[in-house]
Short mmCIF file of C-alpha atoms in Angstrom, two decimals:
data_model
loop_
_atom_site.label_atom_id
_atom_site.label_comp_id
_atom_site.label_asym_id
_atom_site.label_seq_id
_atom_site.Cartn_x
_atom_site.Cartn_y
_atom_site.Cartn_z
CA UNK A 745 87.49 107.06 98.57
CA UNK A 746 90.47 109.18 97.82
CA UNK A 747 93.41 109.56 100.51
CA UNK A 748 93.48 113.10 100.28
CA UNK A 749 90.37 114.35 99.00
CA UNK A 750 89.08 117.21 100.50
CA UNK A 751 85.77 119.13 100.33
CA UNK A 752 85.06 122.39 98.90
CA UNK A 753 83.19 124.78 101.39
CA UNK A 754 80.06 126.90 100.31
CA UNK A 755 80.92 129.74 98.66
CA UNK A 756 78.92 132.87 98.66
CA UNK A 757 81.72 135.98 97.74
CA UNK A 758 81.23 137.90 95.11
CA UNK A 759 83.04 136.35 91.58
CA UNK A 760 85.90 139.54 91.74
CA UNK A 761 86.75 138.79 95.55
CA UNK A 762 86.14 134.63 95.26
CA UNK A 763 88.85 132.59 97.10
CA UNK A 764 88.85 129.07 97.29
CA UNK A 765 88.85 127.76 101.14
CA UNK A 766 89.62 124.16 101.53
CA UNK A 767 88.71 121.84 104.62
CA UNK A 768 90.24 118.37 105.25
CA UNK A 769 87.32 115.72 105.48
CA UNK A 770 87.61 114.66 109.42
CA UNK A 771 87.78 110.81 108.44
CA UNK A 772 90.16 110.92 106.10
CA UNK A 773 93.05 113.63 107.63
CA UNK A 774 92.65 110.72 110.72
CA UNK A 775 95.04 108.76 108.20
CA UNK A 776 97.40 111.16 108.84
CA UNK A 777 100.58 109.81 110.62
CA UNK A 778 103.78 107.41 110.44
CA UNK A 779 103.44 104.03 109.14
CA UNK A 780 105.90 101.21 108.93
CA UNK A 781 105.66 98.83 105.89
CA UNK A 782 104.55 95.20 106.59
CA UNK A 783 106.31 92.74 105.16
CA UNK A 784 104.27 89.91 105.68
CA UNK A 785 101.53 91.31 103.85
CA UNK A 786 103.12 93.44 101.51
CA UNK A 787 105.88 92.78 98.15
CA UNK A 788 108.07 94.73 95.86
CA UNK A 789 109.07 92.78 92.81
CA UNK A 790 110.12 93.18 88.75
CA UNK A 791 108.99 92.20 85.47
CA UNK A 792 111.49 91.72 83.14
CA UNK A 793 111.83 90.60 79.09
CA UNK A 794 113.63 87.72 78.22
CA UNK A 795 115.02 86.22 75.51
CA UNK A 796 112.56 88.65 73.65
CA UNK A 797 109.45 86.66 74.02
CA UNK A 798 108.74 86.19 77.46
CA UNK A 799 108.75 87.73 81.21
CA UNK A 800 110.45 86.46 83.92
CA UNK A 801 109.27 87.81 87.55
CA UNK A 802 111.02 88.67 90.41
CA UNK A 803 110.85 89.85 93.62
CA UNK A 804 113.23 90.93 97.15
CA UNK A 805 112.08 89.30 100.32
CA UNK A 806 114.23 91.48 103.24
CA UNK A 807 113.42 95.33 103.16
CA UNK A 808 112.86 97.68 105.49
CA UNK A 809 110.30 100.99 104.98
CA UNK A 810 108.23 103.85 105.97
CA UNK A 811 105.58 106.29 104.85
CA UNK A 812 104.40 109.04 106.17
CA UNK A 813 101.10 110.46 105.62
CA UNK A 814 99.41 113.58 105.33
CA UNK A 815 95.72 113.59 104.80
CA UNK A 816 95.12 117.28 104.91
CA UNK A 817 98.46 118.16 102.80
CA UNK A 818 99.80 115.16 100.23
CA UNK A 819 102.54 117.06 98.95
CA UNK A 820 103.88 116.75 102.89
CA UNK A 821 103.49 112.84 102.85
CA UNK A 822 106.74 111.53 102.48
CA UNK A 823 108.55 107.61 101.57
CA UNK A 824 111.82 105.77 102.74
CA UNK A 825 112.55 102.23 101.96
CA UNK A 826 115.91 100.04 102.27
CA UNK A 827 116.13 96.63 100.27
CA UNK A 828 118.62 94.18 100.65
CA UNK A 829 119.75 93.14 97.06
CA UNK A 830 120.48 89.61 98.45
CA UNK A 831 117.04 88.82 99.11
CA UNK A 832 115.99 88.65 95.42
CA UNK A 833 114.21 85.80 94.10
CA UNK A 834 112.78 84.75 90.70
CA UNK A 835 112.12 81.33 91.70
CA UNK A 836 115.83 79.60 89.67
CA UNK A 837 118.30 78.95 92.34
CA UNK A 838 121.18 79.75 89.57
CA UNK A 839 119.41 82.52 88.09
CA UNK A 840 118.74 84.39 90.92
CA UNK A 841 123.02 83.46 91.68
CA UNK A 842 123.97 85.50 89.01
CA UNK A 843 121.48 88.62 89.29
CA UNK A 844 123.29 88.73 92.65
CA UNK A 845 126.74 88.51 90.79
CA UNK A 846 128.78 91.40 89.49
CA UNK A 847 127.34 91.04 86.21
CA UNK A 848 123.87 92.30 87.62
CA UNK A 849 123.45 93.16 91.10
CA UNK A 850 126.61 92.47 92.66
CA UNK A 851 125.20 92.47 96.35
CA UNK A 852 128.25 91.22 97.90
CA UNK A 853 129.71 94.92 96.83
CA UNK A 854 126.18 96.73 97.10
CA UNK A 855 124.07 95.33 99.47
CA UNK A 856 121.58 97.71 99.49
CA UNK A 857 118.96 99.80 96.83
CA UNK A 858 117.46 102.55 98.49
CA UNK A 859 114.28 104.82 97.58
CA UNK A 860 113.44 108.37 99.60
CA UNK A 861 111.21 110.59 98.59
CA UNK A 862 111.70 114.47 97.41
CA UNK A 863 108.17 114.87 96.33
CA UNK A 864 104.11 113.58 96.62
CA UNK A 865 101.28 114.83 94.89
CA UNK A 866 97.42 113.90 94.50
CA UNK A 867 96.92 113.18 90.68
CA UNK A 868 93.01 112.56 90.86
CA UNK A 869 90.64 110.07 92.82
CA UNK A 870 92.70 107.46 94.59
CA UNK A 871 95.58 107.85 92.31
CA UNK A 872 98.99 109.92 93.49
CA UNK A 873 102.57 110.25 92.38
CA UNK A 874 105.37 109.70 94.71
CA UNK A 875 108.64 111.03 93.31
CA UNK A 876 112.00 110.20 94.61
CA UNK A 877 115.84 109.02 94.79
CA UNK A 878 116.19 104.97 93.74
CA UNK A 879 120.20 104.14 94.29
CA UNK A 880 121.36 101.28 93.31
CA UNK A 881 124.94 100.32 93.18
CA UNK A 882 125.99 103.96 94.05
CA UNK A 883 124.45 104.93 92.03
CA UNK A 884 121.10 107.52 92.25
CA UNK A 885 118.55 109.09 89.57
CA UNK A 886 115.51 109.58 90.61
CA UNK A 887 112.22 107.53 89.86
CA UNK A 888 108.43 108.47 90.01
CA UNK A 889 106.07 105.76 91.06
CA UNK A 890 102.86 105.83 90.30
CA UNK A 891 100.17 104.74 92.90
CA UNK A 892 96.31 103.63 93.95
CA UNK A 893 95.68 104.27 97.62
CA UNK A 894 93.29 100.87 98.53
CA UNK A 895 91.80 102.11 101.51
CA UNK A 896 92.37 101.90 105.55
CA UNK A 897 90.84 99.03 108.11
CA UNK A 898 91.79 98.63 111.33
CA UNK A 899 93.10 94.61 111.52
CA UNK A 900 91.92 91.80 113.99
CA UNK A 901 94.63 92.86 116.05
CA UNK A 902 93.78 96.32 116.55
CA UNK A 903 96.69 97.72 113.63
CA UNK A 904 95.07 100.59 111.86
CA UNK A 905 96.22 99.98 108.25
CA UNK A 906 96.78 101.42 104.93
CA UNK A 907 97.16 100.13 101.45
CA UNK A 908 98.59 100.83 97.68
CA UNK A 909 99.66 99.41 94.76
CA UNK A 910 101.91 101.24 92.26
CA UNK A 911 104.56 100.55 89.51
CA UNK A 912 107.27 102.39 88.11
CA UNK A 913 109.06 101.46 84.92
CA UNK A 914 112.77 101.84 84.57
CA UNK A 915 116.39 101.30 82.65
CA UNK A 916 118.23 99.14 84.18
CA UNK A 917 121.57 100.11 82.16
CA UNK A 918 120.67 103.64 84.03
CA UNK A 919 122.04 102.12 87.07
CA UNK A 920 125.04 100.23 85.70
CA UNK A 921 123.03 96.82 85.29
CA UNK A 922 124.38 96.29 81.53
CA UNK A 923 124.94 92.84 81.37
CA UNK A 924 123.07 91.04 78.75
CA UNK A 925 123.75 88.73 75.51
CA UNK A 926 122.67 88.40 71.86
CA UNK A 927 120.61 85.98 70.30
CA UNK A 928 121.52 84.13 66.86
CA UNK A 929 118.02 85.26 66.03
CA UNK A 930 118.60 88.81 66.69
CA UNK A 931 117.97 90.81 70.14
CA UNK A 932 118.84 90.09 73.32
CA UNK A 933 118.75 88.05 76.00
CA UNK A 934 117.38 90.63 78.76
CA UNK A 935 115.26 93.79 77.94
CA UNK A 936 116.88 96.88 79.40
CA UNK A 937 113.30 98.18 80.64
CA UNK A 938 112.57 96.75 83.74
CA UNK A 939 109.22 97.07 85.52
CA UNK A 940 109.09 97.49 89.42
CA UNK A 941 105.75 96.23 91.23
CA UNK A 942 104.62 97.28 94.73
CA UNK A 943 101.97 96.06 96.71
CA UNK A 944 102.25 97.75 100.04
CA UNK A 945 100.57 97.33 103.69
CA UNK A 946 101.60 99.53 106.50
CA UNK A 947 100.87 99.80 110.01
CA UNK A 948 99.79 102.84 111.65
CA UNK A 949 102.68 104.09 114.74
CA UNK A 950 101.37 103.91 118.33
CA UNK A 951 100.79 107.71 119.14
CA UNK A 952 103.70 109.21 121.53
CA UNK A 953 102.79 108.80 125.04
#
């Protein structure tokens, strides 16, 4: 079922004078509202090489975020979300010490990375493209994610939900994250492409009273 898929009505103008009239299907423009990402049920994490043979995975436990939906318009939905950089984890006490260090991270300096969207678009089926400002460590280029809407249910507790999972790939050196080291046998010890993961649950807002 696609997010913003809409149906095409009958047509019966002659080929020279034919204009394409577009309604929003009832069920799905219902999606259409603010939502507040879920933490509990939702993640935003890396993959990274290492040492040229291996991944290491990652992910940040505090953020903050927000979509907001459009089911008759997509190019109107819009994304903010606020990460605090202390909150990563990889699992390695010391490891995850030094992304937060100056040589990576340094989230004493830069708490924060943020993401808010310029632009949204439908690219076919369940699959759109969210396109955007990523800063990190003041510094901001902008990042396209790509995503799969996985549908709406309205929870035990009466939430009316949403879900997607994208991923976006990036350079970290981009951002100022440049730290790395060579290996006697050639390369080095972190890759400079870093993929970002999201798996993401939000909550429909109460309407306005």
């Amino acid at each position: 079922m696609a997010l913003f898929q809409r149906k095409r009505t009958a047509d019966t103008t002659a080929p020279a004078t034919r204009t394409a009239v577009l309604d929003a299907d009832p069920a799905l423009a219902a999606l259409t509202g603010d939502y507040t990402l879920d933490p509990a049920h939702s993640s935003i994490g890396f993959t990274v090489r290492h040492a040229m043979v291996t991944n290491v995975r990652g992910a940040f436990g505090d953020y903050e975020g927000t979509l907001h939906l459009d089911g008759a318009d997509p190019s109107r939905s819009t994304a903010s979300l606020d990460v605090k950089i202390a909150s990563v984890d990889t699992g390695i006490a010391d490891r995850d010490g030094h992304l937060r260090s100056a040589d990576f991270f340094d989230a004493e300096a830069f708490p924060l990375m943020t993401f808010r969207s310029t632009a949204a678009e439908q690219v076919s089926g369940d699959r759109y493209r969210i396109t955007g400002d990523l800063t990190l460590r003041e510094v901001t280029k902008p990042l396209t994610i790509d995503l799969e809407f996985h549908g709406a249910a309205t929870d035990v507790y009466g939430a009316e939900r949403v879900g997607f999972e994208g991923s976006a790939e990036i350079l970290r050196s981009d951002w100022g994250l440049t730290w790395n080291a060579a290996l006697e046998t050639g390369g080095v010890m972190v890759s400079d492409k870093v993929k970002l993961v999201f798996d993401i649950s939000a909550v429909k807002a109460a309407p306005q009273a």
